Amino acid sequence: MKKELHIFFTCLMFYTRIPCPKNITHHPDYLNKATRYFPFIGWIVGSISFLAFYLFSLFLSIEIAVILAIIASILTTGAFHEDGFADVCDGFGGGWTKEKILMIMKDSAIGAYGAIGLVLLFLLKFRLLSESIIIFQVYDDMAVFKIFLLFISAHSISRLAAISIIFTHEYSRDDASSKSKPIAKQYTWKEVFGSFFFGLIPLIAFSYFDLKFLLAIIPVFITRYFLARYFQKWIDGYTGDCLGATQQVCEVVFYLSILFLWKFI
């Protein structure tokens, strides 16, 4: 149990800005095993984001509360995944060879592709979340609980989609220059089981109220498949930035899927 707690706190410290015990370090072995808890981090980030939304919605408009909820999630993770998304936009937008793409992604400066990508990403998140929440509040008696599960499910399933790439693809960089390199070394059935368990539980709970919501997993993993295929084609695998980008894109796809399922099915 003590070892599992250490692994969990390693995961929490690596993927969020939440304070952890001082004896926790980025040990490569623990960081590799921490992938089993990555979707569970989605529970935490989603809960914080929902709490921000709920509190601010008590005295502000839905739209402003959603914006503040998005800000809360960004502050919780330190924009870890958003930064990866921007780097992927810059790298794949401006590079035409594996070496050039990897070089651009490693550059800390943000370019036009990254800036435009982030603006569009946040606009989509804002609009999709706002519309979904308004629909739940108008048509549903258990709106608050369903909105909570919407936040949790989006963050957990998108992280599952992202981390599952390490189970099927090879790490792209040949050196150890990336801080995400340790998670690419090896994994066991515990990492696979833990990832899928924590990734799917919120969505299963969400679908309890309406079984059709379970179908949202299909477009999410279709998106994951094509992103992983795209990364494989251009850089022969993935990097930490690719995982971050996958998480962000799959989160948006999940919101879009839920909205589509509610309106048309």
PDB file of C-alpha atoms in Angstrom:
ATOM      1  CA  MET A   1       0.000   0.000   0.000  1.00  0.00           C
ATOM      2  CA  LYS A   2       2.835   2.410   0.843  1.00  0.00           C
ATOM      3  CA  LYS A   3       4.461   1.730  -2.513  1.00  0.00           C
ATOM      4  CA  GLU A   4       1.182   2.305  -4.371  1.00  0.00           C
ATOM      5  CA  LEU A   5       0.698   5.601  -2.549  1.00  0.00           C
ATOM      6  CA  HIS A   6       4.198   6.629  -3.588  1.00  0.00           C
ATOM      7  CA  ILE A   7       3.409   5.705  -7.196  1.00  0.00           C
ATOM      8  CA  PHE A   8       0.144   7.654  -7.049  1.00  0.00           C
ATOM      9  CA  PHE A   9       1.805  10.756  -5.601  1.00  0.00           C
ATOM     10  CA  THR A  10       4.494  10.480  -8.266  1.00  0.00           C
ATOM     11  CA  CYS A  11       1.736  10.560 -10.867  1.00  0.00           C
ATOM     12  CA  LEU A  12      -0.007  13.457  -9.125  1.00  0.00           C
ATOM     13  CA  MET A  13       3.203  15.477  -8.885  1.00  0.00           C
ATOM     14  CA  PHE A  14       4.202  14.840 -12.505  1.00  0.00           C
ATOM     15  CA  TYR A  15       0.837  15.657 -14.104  1.00  0.00           C
ATOM     16  CA  THR A  16      -0.493  18.407 -11.816  1.00  0.00           C
ATOM     17  CA  ARG A  17       0.605  21.352  -9.688  1.00  0.00           C
ATOM     18  CA  ILE A  18      -1.074  19.918  -6.592  1.00  0.00           C
ATOM     19  CA  PRO A  19       1.358  19.844  -3.613  1.00  0.00           C
ATOM     20  CA  CYS A  20       2.647  16.376  -2.704  1.00  0.00           C
ATOM     21  CA  PRO A  21       4.766  14.989   0.163  1.00  0.00           C
ATOM     22  CA  LYS A  22       8.347  16.234  -0.011  1.00  0.00           C
ATOM     23  CA  ASN A  23       9.855  12.748  -0.261  1.00  0.00           C
ATOM     24  CA  ILE A  24       8.175  12.115  -3.625  1.00  0.00           C
ATOM     25  CA  THR A  25      10.533  12.318  -6.621  1.00  0.00           C
ATOM     26  CA  HIS A  26      10.342  11.715 -10.376  1.00  0.00           C
ATOM     27  CA  HIS A  27      11.946   8.283 -10.051  1.00  0.00           C
ATOM     28  CA  PRO A  28      11.858   6.640 -13.510  1.00  0.00           C
ATOM     29  CA  ASP A  29      10.569   3.329 -12.158  1.00  0.00           C
ATOM     30  CA  TYR A  30       7.709   4.907 -10.207  1.00  0.00           C
ATOM     31  CA  LEU A  31       6.931   7.287 -13.065  1.00  0.00           C
ATOM     32  CA  ASN A  32       6.624   4.351 -15.430  1.00  0.00           C
ATOM     33  CA  LYS A  33       4.251   2.566 -13.057  1.00  0.00           C
ATOM     34  CA  ALA A  34       2.325   5.795 -12.451  1.00  0.00           C
ATOM     35  CA  THR A  35       0.687   5.493 -15.868  1.00  0.00           C
ATOM     36  CA  ARG A  36      -1.911   3.251 -14.207  1.00  0.00           C
ATOM     37  CA  TYR A  37      -3.181   6.297 -12.296  1.00  0.00           C
ATOM     38  CA  PHE A  38      -3.079   8.789 -15.165  1.00  0.00           C
ATOM     39  CA  PRO A  39      -6.845   8.554 -15.924  1.00  0.00           C
ATOM     40  CA  PHE A  40      -7.492   8.888 -12.174  1.00  0.00           C
ATOM     41  CA  ILE A  41      -5.788  12.274 -12.372  1.00  0.00           C
ATOM     42  CA  GLY A  42      -8.690  13.100 -14.676  1.00  0.00           C
ATOM     43  CA  TRP A  43     -11.043  12.457 -11.754  1.00  0.00           C
ATOM     44  CA  ILE A  44      -9.148  15.004  -9.691  1.00  0.00           C
ATOM     45  CA  VAL A  45      -8.776  17.645 -12.404  1.00  0.00           C
ATOM     46  CA  GLY A  46     -12.391  17.164 -13.499  1.00  0.00           C
ATOM     47  CA  SER A  47     -13.631  17.494  -9.918  1.00  0.00           C
ATOM     48  CA  ILE A  48     -11.704  20.722  -9.376  1.00  0.00           C
ATOM     49  CA  SER A  49     -12.950  22.103 -12.678  1.00  0.00           C
ATOM     50  CA  PHE A  50     -16.551  21.164 -11.852  1.00  0.00           C
ATOM     51  CA  LEU A  51     -16.278  22.665  -8.359  1.00  0.00           C
ATOM     52  CA  ALA A  52     -15.081  25.937  -9.867  1.00  0.00           C
ATOM     53  CA  PHE A  53     -17.974  25.870 -12.331  1.00  0.00           C
ATOM     54  CA  TYR A  54     -20.565  25.092  -9.676  1.00  0.00           C
ATOM     55  CA  LEU A  55     -19.425  27.763  -7.220  1.00  0.00           C
ATOM     56  CA  PHE A  56     -19.142  30.505  -9.820  1.00  0.00           C
ATOM     57  CA  SER A  57     -22.449  29.533 -11.463  1.00  0.00           C
ATOM     58  CA  LEU A  58     -24.229  30.374  -8.202  1.00  0.00           C
ATOM     59  CA  PHE A  59     -23.751  34.088  -8.832  1.00  0.00           C
ATOM     60  CA  LEU A  60     -22.420  34.381 -12.407  1.00  0.00           C
ATOM     61  CA  SER A  61     -23.692  33.343 -15.831  1.00  0.00           C
ATOM     62  CA  ILE A  62     -23.151  29.816 -17.161  1.00  0.00           C
ATOM     63  CA  GLU A  63     -20.743  31.094 -19.813  1.00  0.00           C
ATOM     64  CA  ILE A  64     -18.486  32.901 -17.340  1.00  0.00           C
ATOM     65  CA  ALA A  65     -18.583  29.943 -14.944  1.00  0.00           C
ATOM     66  CA  VAL A  66     -17.483  27.620 -17.774  1.00  0.00           C
ATOM     67  CA  ILE A  67     -14.567  29.900 -18.639  1.00  0.00           C
ATOM     68  CA  LEU A  68     -13.473  29.955 -14.990  1.00  0.00           C
ATOM     69  CA  ALA A  69     -13.854  26.154 -14.818  1.00  0.00           C
ATOM     70  CA  ILE A  70     -11.525  25.781 -17.813  1.00  0.00           C
ATOM     71  CA  ILE A  71      -9.056  28.156 -16.152  1.00  0.00           C
ATOM     72  CA  ALA A  72      -9.214  26.058 -12.961  1.00  0.00           C
ATOM     73  CA  SER A  73      -8.301  22.897 -14.873  1.00  0.00           C
ATOM     74  CA  ILE A  74      -5.412  24.695 -16.597  1.00  0.00           C
ATOM     75  CA  LEU A  75      -4.071  25.984 -13.279  1.00  0.00           C
ATOM     76  CA  THR A  76      -4.382  22.501 -11.748  1.00  0.00           C
ATOM     77  CA  THR A  77      -2.249  20.865 -14.460  1.00  0.00           C
ATOM     78  CA  GLY A  78      -0.006  23.847 -15.154  1.00  0.00           C
ATOM     79  CA  ALA A  79      -1.228  23.786 -18.782  1.00  0.00           C
ATOM     80  CA  PHE A  80       0.754  20.548 -19.142  1.00  0.00           C
ATOM     81  CA  HIS A  81      -1.437  19.063 -21.874  1.00  0.00           C
ATOM     82  CA  GLU A  82      -2.307  22.355 -23.536  1.00  0.00           C
ATOM     83  CA  ASP A  83       1.401  23.008 -23.954  1.00  0.00           C
ATOM     84  CA  GLY A  84       1.777  19.620 -25.634  1.00  0.00           C
ATOM     85  CA  PHE A  85      -1.114  20.398 -27.948  1.00  0.00           C
ATOM     86  CA  ALA A  86       0.448  23.727 -28.960  1.00  0.00           C
ATOM     87  CA  ASP A  87       3.830  22.064 -29.560  1.00  0.00           C
ATOM     88  CA  VAL A  88       2.216  19.416 -31.764  1.00  0.00           C
ATOM     89  CA  CYS A  89       0.408  22.094 -33.777  1.00  0.00           C
ATOM     90  CA  ASP A  90       3.707  23.933 -34.303  1.00  0.00           C
ATOM     91  CA  GLY A  91       5.742  20.796 -34.963  1.00  0.00           C
ATOM     92  CA  PHE A  92       3.464  19.082 -37.426  1.00  0.00           C
ATOM     93  CA  GLY A  93       2.332  22.354 -38.935  1.00  0.00           C
ATOM     94  CA  GLY A  94       5.823  23.667 -39.628  1.00  0.00           C
ATOM     95  CA  GLY A  95       7.936  20.527 -40.017  1.00  0.00           C
ATOM     96  CA  TRP A  96       8.184  18.199 -43.001  1.00  0.00           C
ATOM     97  CA  THR A  97      10.672  15.656 -41.673  1.00  0.00           C
ATOM     98  CA  LYS A  98      10.873  13.696 -38.436  1.00  0.00           C
ATOM     99  CA  GLU A  99      13.958  15.605 -37.312  1.00  0.00           C
ATOM    100  CA  LYS A 100      12.425  19.008 -38.050  1.00  0.00           C
ATOM    101  CA  ILE A 101       9.126  18.151 -36.347  1.00  0.00           C
ATOM    102  CA  LEU A 102      10.874  16.912 -33.205  1.00  0.00           C
ATOM    103  CA  MET A 103      13.139  19.949 -33.149  1.00  0.00           C
ATOM    104  CA  ILE A 104      10.207  22.367 -33.393  1.00  0.00           C
ATOM    105  CA  MET A 105       8.246  20.533 -30.688  1.00  0.00           C
ATOM    106  CA  LYS A 106      11.227  20.729 -28.353  1.00  0.00           C
ATOM    107  CA  ASP A 107      11.399  24.517 -28.774  1.00  0.00           C
ATOM    108  CA  SER A 108       9.699  26.211 -25.807  1.00  0.00           C
ATOM    109  CA  ALA A 109       8.531  29.171 -27.899  1.00  0.00           C
ATOM    110  CA  ILE A 110       5.007  29.043 -29.300  1.00  0.00           C
ATOM    111  CA  GLY A 111       4.439  29.678 -32.989  1.00  0.00           C
ATOM    112  CA  ALA A 112       1.480  30.716 -35.121  1.00  0.00           C
ATOM    113  CA  TYR A 113       0.145  27.158 -35.511  1.00  0.00           C
ATOM    114  CA  GLY A 114       0.248  26.607 -31.770  1.00  0.00           C
ATOM    115  CA  ALA A 115      -1.402  29.925 -30.930  1.00  0.00           C
ATOM    116  CA  ILE A 116      -4.173  29.443 -33.496  1.00  0.00           C
ATOM    117  CA  GLY A 117      -4.680  25.856 -32.364  1.00  0.00           C
ATOM    118  CA  LEU A 118      -5.072  26.861 -28.710  1.00  0.00           C
ATOM    119  CA  VAL A 119      -7.550  29.620 -29.529  1.00  0.00           C
ATOM    120  CA  LEU A 120      -9.714  27.210 -31.523  1.00  0.00           C
ATOM    121  CA  LEU A 121      -9.359  24.506 -28.871  1.00  0.00           C
ATOM    122  CA  PHE A 122     -10.536  26.775 -26.062  1.00  0.00           C
ATOM    123  CA  LEU A 123     -13.380  28.150 -28.172  1.00  0.00           C
ATOM    124  CA  LEU A 124     -14.606  24.621 -28.830  1.00  0.00           C
ATOM    125  CA  LYS A 125     -14.314  23.631 -25.166  1.00  0.00           C
ATOM    126  CA  PHE A 126     -16.191  26.743 -24.071  1.00  0.00           C
ATOM    127  CA  ARG A 127     -19.005  26.411 -26.583  1.00  0.00           C
ATOM    128  CA  LEU A 128     -19.497  22.642 -26.249  1.00  0.00           C
ATOM    129  CA  LEU A 129     -19.399  22.690 -22.441  1.00  0.00           C
ATOM    130  CA  SER A 130     -21.728  25.693 -22.208  1.00  0.00           C
ATOM    131  CA  GLU A 131     -24.312  24.200 -24.539  1.00  0.00           C
ATOM    132  CA  SER A 132     -24.184  20.764 -22.877  1.00  0.00           C
ATOM    133  CA  ILE A 133     -24.596  22.254 -19.401  1.00  0.00           C
ATOM    134  CA  ILE A 134     -27.509  24.451 -20.471  1.00  0.00           C
ATOM    135  CA  ILE A 135     -29.281  21.442 -22.008  1.00  0.00           C
ATOM    136  CA  PHE A 136     -28.799  19.392 -18.844  1.00  0.00           C
ATOM    137  CA  GLN A 137     -30.089  22.202 -16.648  1.00  0.00           C
ATOM    138  CA  VAL A 138     -33.177  22.745 -18.782  1.00  0.00           C
ATOM    139  CA  TYR A 139     -34.201  19.143 -19.399  1.00  0.00           C
ATOM    140  CA  ASP A 140     -32.849  17.144 -16.495  1.00  0.00           C
ATOM    141  CA  ASP A 141     -33.846  16.903 -12.832  1.00  0.00           C
ATOM    142  CA  MET A 142     -30.415  15.592 -11.815  1.00  0.00           C
ATOM    143  CA  ALA A 143     -28.506  18.223 -13.756  1.00  0.00           C
ATOM    144  CA  VAL A 144     -25.826  18.954 -11.148  1.00  0.00           C
ATOM    145  CA  PHE A 145     -24.797  15.319 -10.746  1.00  0.00           C
ATOM    146  CA  LYS A 146     -24.806  14.718 -14.509  1.00  0.00           C
ATOM    147  CA  ILE A 147     -22.725  17.837 -15.132  1.00  0.00           C
ATOM    148  CA  PHE A 148     -20.273  16.579 -12.508  1.00  0.00           C
ATOM    149  CA  LEU A 149     -20.019  13.220 -14.298  1.00  0.00           C
ATOM    150  CA  LEU A 150     -19.632  15.048 -17.627  1.00  0.00           C
ATOM    151  CA  PHE A 151     -16.537  16.831 -16.315  1.00  0.00           C
ATOM    152  CA  ILE A 152     -15.060  13.699 -14.729  1.00  0.00           C
ATOM    153  CA  SER A 153     -15.769  11.464 -17.726  1.00  0.00           C
ATOM    154  CA  ALA A 154     -14.258  13.913 -20.213  1.00  0.00           C
ATOM    155  CA  HIS A 155     -11.015  14.219 -18.289  1.00  0.00           C
ATOM    156  CA  SER A 156     -10.655  10.516 -17.501  1.00  0.00           C
ATOM    157  CA  ILE A 157     -11.581   9.011 -20.891  1.00  0.00           C
ATOM    158  CA  SER A 158      -9.382  11.503 -22.761  1.00  0.00           C
ATOM    159  CA  ARG A 159      -6.439  10.614 -20.529  1.00  0.00           C
ATOM    160  CA  LEU A 160      -7.107   6.924 -21.102  1.00  0.00           C
ATOM    161  CA  ALA A 161      -7.065   7.508 -24.860  1.00  0.00           C
ATOM    162  CA  ALA A 162      -3.770   9.375 -24.567  1.00  0.00           C
ATOM    163  CA  ILE A 163      -1.940   6.988 -22.253  1.00  0.00           C
ATOM    164  CA  SER A 164      -3.103   3.930 -24.227  1.00  0.00           C
ATOM    165  CA  ILE A 165      -0.814   5.058 -27.052  1.00  0.00           C
ATOM    166  CA  ILE A 166       2.200   3.954 -25.022  1.00  0.00           C
ATOM    167  CA  PHE A 167       0.743   0.414 -24.987  1.00  0.00           C
ATOM    168  CA  THR A 168       0.634   0.179 -28.777  1.00  0.00           C
ATOM    169  CA  HIS A 169       3.371   2.458 -30.140  1.00  0.00           C
ATOM    170  CA  GLU A 170       7.061   3.180 -29.631  1.00  0.00           C
ATOM    171  CA  TYR A 171       8.577   6.333 -28.219  1.00  0.00           C
ATOM    172  CA  SER A 172       9.908   8.498 -31.043  1.00  0.00           C
ATOM    173  CA  ARG A 173      12.946  10.251 -29.607  1.00  0.00           C
ATOM    174  CA  ASP A 174      16.184   8.282 -29.540  1.00  0.00           C
ATOM    175  CA  ASP A 175      17.647  10.239 -26.631  1.00  0.00           C
ATOM    176  CA  ALA A 176      16.411  10.855 -23.111  1.00  0.00           C
ATOM    177  CA  SER A 177      15.923  14.580 -23.651  1.00  0.00           C
ATOM    178  CA  SER A 178      12.192  14.500 -22.966  1.00  0.00           C
ATOM    179  CA  LYS A 179      10.863  14.518 -19.427  1.00  0.00           C
ATOM    180  CA  SER A 180       8.226  12.047 -20.608  1.00  0.00           C
ATOM    181  CA  LYS A 181      10.796   9.473 -21.694  1.00  0.00           C
ATOM    182  CA  PRO A 182      10.567   7.337 -18.489  1.00  0.00           C
ATOM    183  CA  ILE A 183       6.904   6.456 -19.069  1.00  0.00           C
ATOM    184  CA  ALA A 184       7.825   4.948 -22.430  1.00  0.00           C
ATOM    185  CA  LYS A 185      10.246   2.329 -21.143  1.00  0.00           C
ATOM    186  CA  GLN A 186       7.991  -0.549 -20.139  1.00  0.00           C
ATOM    187  CA  TYR A 187       4.613  -1.446 -18.720  1.00  0.00           C
ATOM    188  CA  THR A 188       2.830  -4.427 -17.176  1.00  0.00           C
ATOM    189  CA  TRP A 189      -0.777  -5.636 -17.025  1.00  0.00           C
ATOM    190  CA  LYS A 190      -1.194  -3.472 -13.905  1.00  0.00           C
ATOM    191  CA  GLU A 191      -0.635  -0.297 -15.911  1.00  0.00           C
ATOM    192  CA  VAL A 192      -3.027  -1.464 -18.634  1.00  0.00           C
ATOM    193  CA  PHE A 193      -5.727  -2.585 -16.178  1.00  0.00           C
ATOM    194  CA  GLY A 194      -5.382   0.500 -13.975  1.00  0.00           C
ATOM    195  CA  SER A 195      -5.577   2.856 -16.933  1.00  0.00           C
ATOM    196  CA  PHE A 196      -8.740   1.277 -18.342  1.00  0.00           C
ATOM    197  CA  PHE A 197     -10.358   0.879 -14.915  1.00  0.00           C
ATOM    198  CA  PHE A 198      -9.939   4.508 -13.882  1.00  0.00           C
ATOM    199  CA  GLY A 199     -10.570   5.713 -17.415  1.00  0.00           C
ATOM    200  CA  LEU A 200     -13.904   3.957 -17.937  1.00  0.00           C
ATOM    201  CA  ILE A 201     -15.581   4.008 -14.504  1.00  0.00           C
ATOM    202  CA  PRO A 202     -16.828   7.640 -14.715  1.00  0.00           C
ATOM    203  CA  LEU A 203     -18.273   7.101 -18.194  1.00  0.00           C
ATOM    204  CA  ILE A 204     -20.003   3.900 -17.061  1.00  0.00           C
ATOM    205  CA  ALA A 205     -21.508   5.834 -14.144  1.00  0.00           C
ATOM    206  CA  PHE A 206     -22.544   8.609 -16.536  1.00  0.00           C
ATOM    207  CA  SER A 207     -24.197   6.131 -18.892  1.00  0.00           C
ATOM    208  CA  TYR A 208     -26.243   4.739 -15.999  1.00  0.00           C
ATOM    209  CA  PHE A 209     -28.562   7.736 -16.440  1.00  0.00           C
ATOM    210  CA  ASP A 210     -28.661   7.382 -20.197  1.00  0.00           C
ATOM    211  CA  LEU A 211     -27.108   4.320 -21.828  1.00  0.00           C
ATOM    212  CA  LYS A 212     -26.477   6.106 -25.123  1.00  0.00           C
ATOM    213  CA  PHE A 213     -23.729   8.195 -23.478  1.00  0.00           C
ATOM    214  CA  LEU A 214     -21.590   5.047 -23.447  1.00  0.00           C
ATOM    215  CA  LEU A 215     -21.382   5.381 -27.241  1.00  0.00           C
ATOM    216  CA  ALA A 216     -19.182   8.447 -26.766  1.00  0.00           C
ATOM    217  CA  ILE A 217     -16.234   6.109 -26.303  1.00  0.00           C
ATOM    218  CA  ILE A 218     -16.402   5.182 -30.001  1.00  0.00           C
ATOM    219  CA  PRO A 219     -15.553   8.587 -31.544  1.00  0.00           C
ATOM    220  CA  VAL A 220     -12.988   9.191 -28.794  1.00  0.00           C
ATOM    221  CA  PHE A 221     -11.039   6.056 -29.646  1.00  0.00           C
ATOM    222  CA  ILE A 222     -11.493   6.528 -33.372  1.00  0.00           C
ATOM    223  CA  THR A 223      -9.843   9.926 -32.887  1.00  0.00           C
ATOM    224  CA  ARG A 224      -7.130   8.312 -30.791  1.00  0.00           C
ATOM    225  CA  TYR A 225      -6.509   5.738 -33.523  1.00  0.00           C
ATOM    226  CA  PHE A 226      -6.077   8.288 -36.296  1.00  0.00           C
ATOM    227  CA  LEU A 227      -3.913  10.584 -34.161  1.00  0.00           C
ATOM    228  CA  ALA A 228      -1.616   7.692 -33.223  1.00  0.00           C
ATOM    229  CA  ARG A 229      -1.489   6.639 -36.872  1.00  0.00           C
ATOM    230  CA  TYR A 230      -0.646  10.192 -37.903  1.00  0.00           C
ATOM    231  CA  PHE A 231       2.158  10.427 -35.335  1.00  0.00           C
ATOM    232  CA  GLN A 232       3.509   7.064 -36.435  1.00  0.00           C
ATOM    233  CA  LYS A 233       3.564   8.151 -40.069  1.00  0.00           C
ATOM    234  CA  TRP A 234       5.533  11.342 -39.456  1.00  0.00           C
ATOM    235  CA  ILE A 235       7.766  10.664 -36.442  1.00  0.00           C
ATOM    236  CA  ASP A 236       7.722   6.847 -36.120  1.00  0.00           C
ATOM    237  CA  GLY A 237       5.927   6.848 -32.798  1.00  0.00           C
ATOM    238  CA  TYR A 238       4.935   9.407 -30.196  1.00  0.00           C
ATOM    239  CA  THR A 239       6.357  11.922 -27.734  1.00  0.00           C
ATOM    240  CA  GLY A 240       5.022  13.404 -24.512  1.00  0.00           C
ATOM    241  CA  ASP A 241       3.670  16.325 -26.528  1.00  0.00           C
ATOM    242  CA  CYS A 242       1.739  13.883 -28.709  1.00  0.00           C
ATOM    243  CA  LEU A 243       0.120  12.381 -25.621  1.00  0.00           C
ATOM    244  CA  GLY A 244      -0.838  15.848 -24.381  1.00  0.00           C
ATOM    245  CA  ALA A 245      -2.316  16.749 -27.751  1.00  0.00           C
ATOM    246  CA  THR A 246      -4.259  13.478 -27.853  1.00  0.00           C
ATOM    247  CA  GLN A 247      -5.726  14.182 -24.419  1.00  0.00           C
ATOM    248  CA  GLN A 248      -6.862  17.655 -25.423  1.00  0.00           C
ATOM    249  CA  VAL A 249      -8.360  16.633 -28.753  1.00  0.00           C
ATOM    250  CA  CYS A 250     -10.120  13.595 -27.274  1.00  0.00           C
ATOM    251  CA  GLU A 251     -11.573  15.737 -24.483  1.00  0.00           C
ATOM    252  CA  VAL A 252     -13.148  18.039 -27.081  1.00  0.00           C
ATOM    253  CA  VAL A 253     -14.351  15.055 -29.123  1.00  0.00           C
ATOM    254  CA  PHE A 254     -15.998  13.657 -25.995  1.00  0.00           C
ATOM    255  CA  TYR A 255     -17.922  16.881 -25.349  1.00  0.00           C
ATOM    256  CA  LEU A 256     -18.954  16.976 -28.999  1.00  0.00           C
ATOM    257  CA  SER A 257     -20.066  13.330 -28.889  1.00  0.00           C
ATOM    258  CA  ILE A 258     -22.193  13.824 -25.774  1.00  0.00           C
ATOM    259  CA  LEU A 259     -23.876  16.842 -27.300  1.00  0.00           C
ATOM    260  CA  PHE A 260     -24.520  14.957 -30.543  1.00  0.00           C
ATOM    261  CA  LEU A 261     -25.910  11.919 -28.718  1.00  0.00           C
ATOM    262  CA  TRP A 262     -28.216  14.094 -26.617  1.00  0.00           C
ATOM    263  CA  LYS A 263     -29.602  16.000 -29.595  1.00  0.00           C
ATOM    264  CA  PHE A 264     -29.867  13.362 -32.285  1.00  0.00           C
ATOM    265  CA  ILE A 265     -30.110   9.900 -30.716  1.00  0.00           C
TER     266      ILE A 265
END
